[in-house]
XYZ file of N, CA and C in Angstrom:
720
model
N 229.677 231.072 60.334
C 228.551 230.871 61.252
C 227.374 230.289 60.463
N 226.733 229.194 60.948
C 225.630 228.581 60.213
C 224.417 229.505 60.176
N 223.658 229.404 59.105
C 222.459 230.224 58.962
C 221.352 229.695 59.869
N 220.509 230.605 60.356
C 219.336 230.195 61.127
C 218.324 229.592 60.172
N 217.335 228.775 60.672
C 216.305 228.213 59.795
C 215.567 229.292 59.015
N 215.293 230.432 59.661
C 214.571 231.512 58.976
C 215.390 232.056 57.818
N 216.725 232.203 58.041
C 217.584 232.706 56.980
C 217.691 231.698 55.847
N 217.734 230.416 56.218
C 217.822 229.370 55.199
C 216.567 229.355 54.342
N 215.377 229.488 55.003
C 214.122 229.510 54.258
C 214.072 230.705 53.318
N 214.593 231.846 53.796
C 214.559 233.064 52.989
C 215.397 232.913 51.728
N 216.408 232.026 51.771
C 217.289 231.853 50.625
C 216.761 230.820 49.631
N 215.745 230.053 50.012
C 215.197 229.052 49.114
C 214.443 229.736 47.980
N 214.612 229.248 46.748
C 213.886 229.863 45.631
C 212.397 229.531 45.689
N 211.594 230.369 45.070
C 210.164 230.096 44.918
C 210.019 229.041 43.828
N 209.421 227.908 44.181
C 209.273 226.791 43.248
C 207.977 226.974 42.449
N 208.088 226.910 41.127
C 206.967 227.245 40.248
C 206.636 226.076 39.325
N 205.336 225.852 39.135
C 204.864 224.849 38.172
C 204.040 225.563 37.109
N 204.227 225.174 35.841
C 203.532 225.816 34.724
C 202.560 224.849 34.054
N 201.347 225.330 33.789
C 200.358 224.543 33.047
C 199.820 225.390 31.900
N 200.128 224.978 30.675
C 199.615 225.660 29.480
C 199.694 224.680 28.321
N 198.631 224.588 27.540
C 198.624 223.610 26.448
C 199.391 224.093 25.221
N 199.754 225.377 25.182
C 200.550 225.893 24.067
C 202.036 225.855 24.444
N 202.789 225.006 23.751
C 204.194 224.803 24.108
C 205.014 226.082 23.980
N 204.733 226.880 22.959
C 205.498 228.116 22.755
C 205.295 229.060 23.939
N 204.042 229.185 24.385
C 203.747 230.045 25.537
C 204.422 229.493 26.787
N 204.290 228.188 26.988
C 204.861 227.551 28.184
C 206.378 227.705 28.221
N 207.013 227.493 27.074
C 208.474 227.636 27.001
C 208.894 229.078 27.285
N 208.115 230.015 26.732
C 208.440 231.421 26.937
C 208.342 231.826 28.393
N 207.269 231.380 29.058
C 207.096 231.698 30.481
C 208.183 231.013 31.306
N 208.506 229.770 30.942
C 209.567 229.038 31.640
C 210.887 229.807 31.563
N 211.271 230.199 30.348
C 212.548 230.899 30.167
C 212.559 232.246 30.879
N 211.410 232.910 30.897
C 211.307 234.211 31.550
C 211.503 234.094 33.060
N 210.816 233.116 33.665
C 210.837 233.000 35.124
C 212.098 232.319 35.644
N 212.585 231.330 34.909
C 213.670 230.497 35.439
C 215.000 231.235 35.544
N 215.153 232.323 34.791
C 216.416 233.073 34.864
C 216.379 234.138 35.961
N 215.214 234.337 36.555
C 215.081 235.355 37.594
C 215.662 234.846 38.913
N 216.421 235.668 39.620
C 216.946 235.244 40.922
C 215.809 234.983 41.907
N 215.918 233.862 42.609
C 214.906 233.533 43.606
C 213.698 232.812 43.061
N 213.684 232.525 41.748
C 212.580 231.789 41.127
C 213.125 230.540 40.441
N 212.393 229.448 40.536
C 212.826 228.195 39.901
C 211.607 227.438 39.376
N 211.588 227.165 38.082
C 210.519 226.364 37.483
C 210.861 224.895 37.691
N 210.018 224.182 38.441
C 210.325 222.795 38.812
C 209.534 221.775 38.005
N 208.564 222.238 37.219
C 207.783 221.290 36.442
C 206.821 221.983 35.502
N 206.350 221.210 34.509
C 205.425 221.743 33.509
C 204.404 220.678 33.140
N 203.290 221.138 32.563
C 202.279 220.226 32.038
C 201.530 220.936 30.921
N 200.982 220.131 30.000
C 200.194 220.701 28.907
C 198.718 220.357 29.029
N 198.372 219.481 29.997
C 196.974 219.095 30.199
C 196.636 219.110 31.684
N 195.337 219.168 31.967
C 194.881 219.129 33.357
C 195.284 217.813 34.014
N 195.149 216.719 33.277
C 195.488 215.401 33.819
C 196.953 215.337 34.250
N 197.838 215.853 33.408
C 199.264 215.856 33.750
C 199.529 216.693 34.997
N 198.902 217.856 35.075
C 199.120 218.742 36.223
C 198.652 218.095 37.519
N 197.485 217.454 37.487
C 196.948 216.822 38.695
C 197.823 215.660 39.152
N 198.546 215.049 38.217
C 199.440 213.944 38.569
C 200.799 214.443 39.055
N 201.299 215.524 38.473
C 202.675 215.959 38.752
C 202.810 216.916 39.933
N 201.863 217.830 40.087
C 202.008 218.857 41.127
C 202.097 218.277 42.537
N 201.232 217.325 42.931
C 201.348 216.792 44.295
C 202.709 216.164 44.583
N 203.359 215.618 43.556
C 204.677 215.006 43.753
C 205.777 216.061 43.843
N 205.645 217.143 43.095
C 206.685 218.177 43.055
C 206.561 219.200 44.179
N 205.336 219.391 44.701
C 205.083 220.332 45.811
C 205.631 221.730 45.533
N 205.220 222.370 44.443
C 205.690 223.736 44.181
C 205.039 224.735 45.135
N 205.566 225.944 45.135
C 204.970 227.021 45.933
C 203.879 227.746 45.154
N 204.105 227.902 43.845
C 203.176 228.633 42.984
C 202.890 227.804 41.733
N 201.616 227.730 41.350
C 201.234 227.095 40.092
C 200.654 228.168 39.176
N 201.273 228.346 38.010
C 200.771 229.294 37.010
C 199.942 228.482 36.024
N 198.632 228.721 35.997
C 197.703 227.844 35.295
C 196.955 228.568 34.181
N 196.986 227.986 32.985
C 196.165 228.493 31.888
C 194.704 228.171 32.205
N 193.805 229.084 31.890
C 192.390 228.874 32.212
C 191.750 227.844 31.287
N 192.036 227.915 29.995
C 191.389 227.019 29.034
C 192.355 225.925 28.595
N 191.915 224.674 28.760
C 192.761 223.515 28.479
C 192.004 222.520 27.610
N 192.709 221.650 26.891
C 192.031 220.699 26.007
C 191.210 219.655 26.753
N 191.577 219.356 27.998
C 190.865 218.313 28.743
C 190.231 218.850 30.028
N 189.965 220.140 30.076
C 189.359 220.704 31.285
C 189.599 222.197 31.347
N 189.752 222.697 32.557
C 190.028 224.127 32.715
C 190.907 224.345 33.934
N 191.665 225.439 33.889
C 192.616 225.734 34.951
C 191.969 226.025 36.285
N 190.736 226.545 36.258
C 190.043 226.851 37.514
C 189.757 225.572 38.296
N 189.265 224.544 37.600
C 189.018 223.255 38.257
C 190.324 222.652 38.756
N 191.378 222.770 37.951
C 192.695 222.275 38.370
C 193.146 222.999 39.630
N 192.957 224.309 39.669
C 193.317 225.102 40.855
C 192.585 224.588 42.086
N 191.272 224.393 41.945
C 190.462 223.933 43.079
C 190.944 222.570 43.578
N 191.181 221.656 42.638
C 191.599 220.303 43.018
C 192.999 220.302 43.634
N 193.917 221.050 43.039
C 195.293 221.067 43.549
C 195.370 221.684 44.937
N 194.586 222.730 45.182
C 194.618 223.369 46.497
C 194.057 222.457 47.576
N 193.188 221.517 47.187
C 192.687 220.550 48.168
C 193.715 219.454 48.444
N 194.613 219.209 47.480
C 195.610 218.149 47.627
C 196.957 218.667 48.138
N 197.260 219.925 47.852
C 198.565 220.493 48.217
C 198.338 221.738 49.074
N 198.216 221.571 50.382
C 197.981 222.726 51.264
C 199.084 223.776 51.102
N 198.681 225.018 51.037
C 199.651 226.095 50.905
C 199.996 226.467 49.478
N 199.525 225.668 48.499
C 199.811 225.989 47.100
C 199.090 227.276 46.699
N 199.807 228.143 45.995
C 199.233 229.395 45.495
C 199.031 229.267 43.986
N 197.847 229.629 43.513
C 197.547 229.524 42.083
C 197.418 230.904 41.448
N 198.093 231.076 40.320
C 198.000 232.300 39.531
C 197.423 231.923 38.174
N 196.242 232.442 37.848
C 195.576 232.100 36.602
C 196.106 232.989 35.477
N 196.424 232.354 34.347
C 196.974 233.062 33.185
C 196.073 232.776 31.987
N 195.531 233.815 31.362
C 194.570 233.581 30.286
C 194.679 234.628 29.187
N 194.199 234.267 28.005
C 194.167 235.204 26.877
C 192.878 236.013 26.866
N 191.906 235.616 27.710
C 190.572 236.194 27.632
C 190.231 236.987 28.888
N 189.764 238.216 28.692
C 189.320 239.059 29.797
C 187.853 238.732 30.050
N 187.611 237.690 30.844
C 186.283 237.103 31.016
C 185.845 237.227 32.472
N 184.755 237.972 32.716
C 184.308 238.181 34.092
C 183.879 236.873 34.756
N 183.241 235.985 33.977
C 182.802 234.715 34.563
C 184.000 233.872 34.973
N 185.041 233.877 34.137
C 186.247 233.125 34.483
C 186.910 233.717 35.718
N 186.866 235.040 35.841
C 187.417 235.690 37.026
C 186.648 235.270 38.270
N 185.321 235.231 38.172
C 184.509 234.796 39.311
C 184.809 233.347 39.676
N 184.935 232.505 38.651
C 185.288 231.103 38.904
C 186.626 231.007 39.623
N 187.593 231.818 39.192
C 188.917 231.808 39.818
C 188.836 232.230 41.277
N 188.013 233.235 41.557
C 187.829 233.690 42.937
C 187.263 232.566 43.789
N 186.229 231.889 43.271
C 185.590 230.818 44.030
C 186.537 229.635 44.239
N 187.475 229.442 43.309
C 188.424 228.329 43.434
C 189.573 228.653 44.375
N 189.664 229.909 44.808
C 190.712 230.292 45.747
C 192.000 230.751 45.098
N 191.938 231.126 43.812
C 193.144 231.619 43.139
C 193.593 232.935 43.763
N 194.910 233.142 43.777
C 195.460 234.370 44.365
C 195.573 235.487 43.347
N 195.466 235.145 42.061
C 195.604 236.169 41.043
C 195.084 235.699 39.706
N 194.819 236.662 38.826
C 194.250 236.393 37.510
C 194.845 237.432 36.569
N 195.728 237.004 35.662
C 196.392 237.958 34.772
C 196.236 237.522 33.317
N 196.260 238.490 32.422
C 196.145 238.221 30.995
C 197.507 237.887 30.399
N 197.500 237.060 29.349
C 198.751 236.680 28.699
C 199.414 237.868 28.003
N 198.662 238.931 27.816
C 199.231 240.132 27.207
C 200.107 240.907 28.196
N 200.185 240.437 29.430
C 200.978 241.095 30.469
C 202.451 241.139 30.050
N 203.154 242.173 30.455
C 204.582 242.263 30.130
C 205.364 241.255 30.966
N 206.547 240.892 30.477
C 207.375 239.944 31.212
C 207.707 240.436 32.606
N 208.030 241.709 32.717
C 208.366 242.287 34.022
C 207.196 242.188 34.987
N 205.988 242.480 34.477
C 204.807 242.436 35.338
C 204.450 241.003 35.735
N 204.700 240.034 34.848
C 204.422 238.642 35.199
C 205.359 238.176 36.312
N 206.630 238.524 36.195
C 207.588 238.188 37.254
C 207.145 238.809 38.571
N 206.733 240.065 38.505
C 206.269 240.769 39.703
C 205.022 240.088 40.278
N 204.120 239.625 39.396
C 202.899 238.959 39.847
C 203.221 237.660 40.579
N 204.151 236.879 40.023
C 204.547 235.619 40.667
C 205.168 235.892 42.033
N 206.038 236.876 42.104
C 206.671 237.208 43.388
C 205.620 237.682 44.402
N 204.637 238.439 43.929
C 203.607 238.967 44.822
C 202.775 237.851 45.439
N 202.252 236.940 44.594
C 201.402 235.871 45.136
C 202.219 234.891 45.973
N 203.514 234.744 45.658
C 204.368 233.832 46.428
C 204.530 234.288 47.868
N 204.376 235.593 48.112
C 204.495 236.120 49.483
C 203.173 236.065 50.235
N 202.144 235.511 49.582
C 200.851 235.394 50.253
C 199.898 236.530 49.968
N 200.313 237.474 49.121
C 199.436 238.590 48.775
C 198.531 238.213 47.604
N 197.398 238.904 47.494
C 196.450 238.648 46.412
C 196.583 239.701 45.328
N 196.459 239.252 44.076
C 196.445 240.182 42.951
C 195.024 240.552 42.553
N 194.044 239.971 43.236
C 192.649 240.249 42.918
C 192.236 241.544 43.596
N 191.901 242.524 42.805
C 191.516 243.824 43.342
C 190.232 243.682 44.159
N 190.239 244.025 45.447
C 189.059 243.846 46.309
C 187.817 244.564 45.785
N 187.991 245.756 45.226
C 186.833 246.518 44.737
C 186.186 245.825 43.540
N 187.028 245.373 42.601
C 186.505 244.677 41.426
C 185.856 243.363 41.827
N 186.519 242.612 42.695
C 185.983 241.340 43.164
C 184.644 241.540 43.851
N 184.568 242.525 44.729
C 183.321 242.795 45.448
C 182.198 243.184 44.513
N 182.523 243.999 43.506
C 181.506 244.436 42.550
C 180.972 243.259 41.734
N 181.863 242.373 41.294
C 181.440 241.217 40.510
C 180.589 240.266 41.337
N 181.001 240.014 42.578
C 180.238 239.120 43.444
C 178.870 239.708 43.757
N 178.803 241.013 43.990
C 177.522 241.662 44.281
C 176.590 241.564 43.079
N 177.158 241.752 41.875
C 176.350 241.658 40.663
C 175.789 240.252 40.493
N 176.621 239.244 40.746
C 176.179 237.869 40.589
C 175.145 237.506 41.643
N 175.360 237.970 42.882
C 174.380 237.706 43.940
C 173.041 238.356 43.613
N 173.091 239.574 43.078
C 171.865 240.292 42.733
C 171.096 239.521 41.668
N 171.832 239.023 40.665
C 171.185 238.245 39.620
C 170.592 236.964 40.158
N 171.310 236.301 41.065
C 170.805 235.055 41.648
C 169.573 235.321 42.489
N 169.577 236.437 43.212
C 168.435 236.768 44.069
C 167.192 237.031 43.238
N 167.371 237.668 42.060
C 166.229 237.970 41.211
C 165.684 236.719 40.537
N 166.590 235.817 40.138
C 166.180 234.655 39.364
C 165.744 233.485 40.229
N 166.293 233.383 41.438
C 166.053 232.211 42.253
C 164.746 232.327 43.023
N 163.931 231.295 42.978
C 162.665 231.279 43.698
C 162.685 230.152 44.718
N 161.992 230.314 45.859
C 162.000 229.287 46.901
C 161.559 227.921 46.404
N 160.568 227.888 45.449
C 160.070 226.593 45.005
C 161.120 225.828 44.214
N 162.104 226.542 43.636
C 163.171 225.856 42.918
C 164.092 225.134 43.891
N 164.359 225.752 45.035
C 165.180 225.095 46.051
C 164.443 223.921 46.673
N 163.121 224.003 46.714
C 162.348 222.924 47.331
C 162.426 221.638 46.519
N 162.878 221.746 45.255
C 163.027 220.544 44.429
C 164.241 219.714 44.837
N 165.156 220.304 45.580
C 166.381 219.601 45.959
C 166.116 218.592 47.063
N 166.805 217.460 46.975
C 166.737 216.480 48.057
C 167.558 216.982 49.238
N 167.409 216.337 50.386
C 168.191 216.732 51.560
C 169.686 216.629 51.269
N 170.079 215.575 50.563
C 171.494 215.387 50.243
C 171.986 216.499 49.324
N 171.181 216.867 48.336
C 171.572 217.936 47.417
C 171.689 219.271 48.143
N 170.818 219.493 49.131
C 170.910 220.719 49.932
C 172.211 220.733 50.742
N 172.569 219.568 51.281
C 173.834 219.470 52.022
C 175.009 219.828 51.117
N 174.994 219.251 49.922
C 176.092 219.475 48.982
C 176.121 220.933 48.522
N 174.953 221.524 48.297
C 174.886 222.933 47.904
C 175.517 223.822 48.973
N 175.226 223.529 50.236
C 175.799 224.314 51.333
C 177.315 224.183 51.366
N 177.827 222.979 51.105
C 179.275 222.763 51.129
C 179.955 223.419 49.928
N 179.272 223.456 48.789
C 179.799 224.199 47.636
C 179.921 225.669 48.001
N 178.921 226.166 48.737
C 178.954 227.553 49.186
C 180.122 227.849 50.101
N 180.617 226.815 50.799
C 181.783 226.979 51.669
C 183.090 226.906 50.886
N 182.985 226.580 49.575
C 184.178 226.524 48.738
C 184.856 225.165 48.698
N 184.180 224.104 49.165
C 184.789 222.776 49.179
C 184.831 222.180 47.778
N 185.852 221.373 47.512
C 185.959 220.644 46.252
C 185.102 219.388 46.338
N 184.902 218.720 45.182
C 184.144 217.468 45.183
C 184.784 216.443 46.110
N 186.105 216.379 46.089
C 186.825 215.435 46.946
C 186.555 215.733 48.425
N 186.618 217.016 48.790
C 186.396 217.399 50.189
C 184.949 217.165 50.611
N 184.009 217.420 49.687
C 182.598 217.150 49.987
C 182.398 215.660 50.225
N 183.014 214.836 49.379
C 182.914 213.391 49.548
C 183.457 212.932 50.889
N 184.587 213.506 51.305
C 185.169 213.147 52.600
C 184.270 213.586 53.750
N 183.660 214.764 53.616
C 182.792 215.284 54.671
C 181.520 214.434 54.814
N 180.967 213.985 53.678
C 179.689 213.269 53.688
C 179.856 211.757 53.524
N 181.110 211.296 53.477
C 181.398 209.860 53.317
C 180.797 209.315 52.017
N 181.031 210.051 50.936
C 180.546 209.656 49.621
C 181.718 209.550 48.654
N 181.573 208.706 47.637
C 182.581 208.631 46.581
C 182.554 209.927 45.773
N 183.713 210.323 45.259
C 183.790 211.573 44.497
C 182.867 211.535 43.280
N 182.753 210.374 42.640
C 181.871 210.241 41.480
C 180.418 210.443 41.879
N 180.047 209.953 43.073
C 178.678 210.144 43.566
C 178.392 211.620 43.788
N 179.373 212.329 44.338
C 179.220 213.774 44.553
C 179.006 214.480 43.217
N 179.794 214.118 42.203
C 179.654 214.740 40.880
C 178.258 214.512 40.314
N 177.730 213.294 40.498
C 176.388 212.989 39.996
C 175.335 213.829 40.706
N 175.472 213.964 42.030
C 174.539 214.796 42.796
C 174.585 216.242 42.302
N 175.800 216.747 42.066
C 175.955 218.141 41.637
C 175.341 218.356 40.255
N 175.518 217.408 39.354
C 174.931 217.529 38.013
C 173.413 217.631 38.089
N 172.798 216.766 38.905
C 171.338 216.812 39.058
C 170.901 218.114 39.726
N 171.675 218.548 40.717
C 171.346 219.765 41.453
C 171.400 220.988 40.535
N 172.446 221.095 39.712
C 172.569 222.221 38.787
C 171.399 222.252 37.814
N 170.987 221.064 37.361
C 169.858 220.981 36.440
C 168.573 221.481 37.103
N 168.349 221.081 38.347
C 167.148 221.515 39.071
C 167.158 223.016 39.331
N 168.345 223.563 39.582
C 168.459 224.994 39.865
C 168.440 225.841 38.598
N 168.575 225.181 37.451
C 168.556 225.910 36.191
C 169.817 226.698 35.925
N 170.947 226.227 36.458
C 172.224 226.896 36.228
C 173.204 225.898 35.626
N 174.229 226.427 34.972
C 175.185 225.556 34.290
C 176.542 225.514 34.964
N 176.817 226.480 35.837
C 178.157 226.612 36.388
C 178.144 226.450 37.897
N 179.200 225.845 38.397
C 179.341 225.620 39.832
C 179.347 226.934 40.613
N 179.976 227.965 40.032
C 180.061 229.243 40.735
C 178.678 229.841 40.949
N 177.743 229.609 39.999
C 176.380 230.105 40.168
C 175.691 229.393 41.329
N 175.930 228.094 41.460
C 175.366 227.349 42.588
C 175.952 227.837 43.901
N 177.249 228.164 43.893
C 177.898 228.658 45.109
C 177.292 229.981 45.555
N 176.986 230.843 44.589
C 176.375 232.130 44.926
C 174.969 231.925 45.469
N 174.213 231.008 44.860
C 172.875 230.695 45.368
C 172.967 230.174 46.795
N 173.951 229.303 47.047
C 174.135 228.763 48.396
C 174.417 229.877 49.387
N 175.300 230.807 49.009
C 175.626 231.924 49.894
C 174.398 232.783 50.156
N 173.584 232.972 49.109
C 172.366 233.773 49.243
C 171.399 233.113 50.220
N 171.185 231.803 50.044
C 170.235 231.076 50.889
C 170.712 231.021 52.331
N 172.005 230.712 52.514
C 172.541 230.633 53.870
C 172.479 231.990 54.558
N 172.730 233.060 53.777
C 172.651 234.396 54.352
C 171.244 234.732 54.796
N 170.251 234.361 53.971
C 168.858 234.625 54.333
C 168.452 233.810 55.554
N 168.927 232.547 55.614
C 168.598 231.704 56.761
C 169.189 232.274 58.039
N 170.437 232.761 57.950
C 171.083 233.341 59.123
C 170.349 234.595 59.576
N 169.917 235.409 58.587
C 169.198 236.640 58.924
C 167.861 236.316 59.574
N 167.170 235.287 59.046
C 165.895 234.870 59.625
C 166.087 234.365 61.041
N 167.175 233.579 61.237
C 167.460 233.054 62.572
C 167.752 234.155 63.564
N 168.522 235.159 63.127
C 168.845 236.277 64.017
C 167.606 237.073 64.376
N 166.700 237.242 63.389
C 165.462 237.976 63.644
C 164.599 237.231 64.645
N 164.543 235.897 64.472
C 163.747 235.085 65.392
C 164.319 235.140 66.798
N 165.655 235.071 66.902
C 166.293 235.132 68.218
C 166.035 236.474 68.882
N 166.076 237.536 68.073
C 165.867 238.874 68.632
C 164.443 239.046 69.127
N 163.500 238.299 68.512
C 162.099 238.439 68.900
C 161.724 237.664 70.136
N 162.602 236.758 70.568
C 162.293 235.974 71.762
C 162.511 236.812 73.009
N 161.663 236.646 73.968
C 161.835 237.348 75.245
C 162.642 236.481 76.176
N 163.524 237.084 76.900
C 164.349 236.338 77.840
C 163.555 236.047 79.109
N 163.711 234.863 79.710
C 162.995 234.549 80.950
C 163.482 235.418 82.078
């Protein structure tokens, strides 16, 4: 009797792509995952450039990405790949227990963040977990980190600093707050991706921050205050 489409899908292996600039690490992860039933490593890369070129063609289910790379970082790769490959799940793999990198991963939409010191069994379990659509990011830890960053942004950010932004920069800041990539912002505003990058560089300088995630938190803070002000104003109006 032929299998139903659902049964056929259930039998398909989870397709995995690996990005790590250390060949020994990459080979080790490849050998670990590829022998597991239901898992298949379909491609590898040692640089961000290679990953951005290969992943859209291979269409894996899960991308295991090193955070620190010679020509960029895994968080940016995650953000870009998720905009190009809908449904792709990213699992960040790093040697460093870095809260800022964790926040960046959250903002990029990564499903998990694990240290390279993880055991082989736990890494296999992590890949299987994110492949089913579950998150490895602990909600309590994530919430605490985001609250801490928002608190810092609220203390440091002053209204006159935002007033330095042009209308276009304000538009882009709001879209960063929504989690859009440079490519998606360009499509939304009908701008070249390079133009968007230039706007963001100037905007970060005016805001006095160095990281995109800090701008995203500022955007969320400002939009939240605007929404609260709007709700207060609406509540104060008398109905005819």
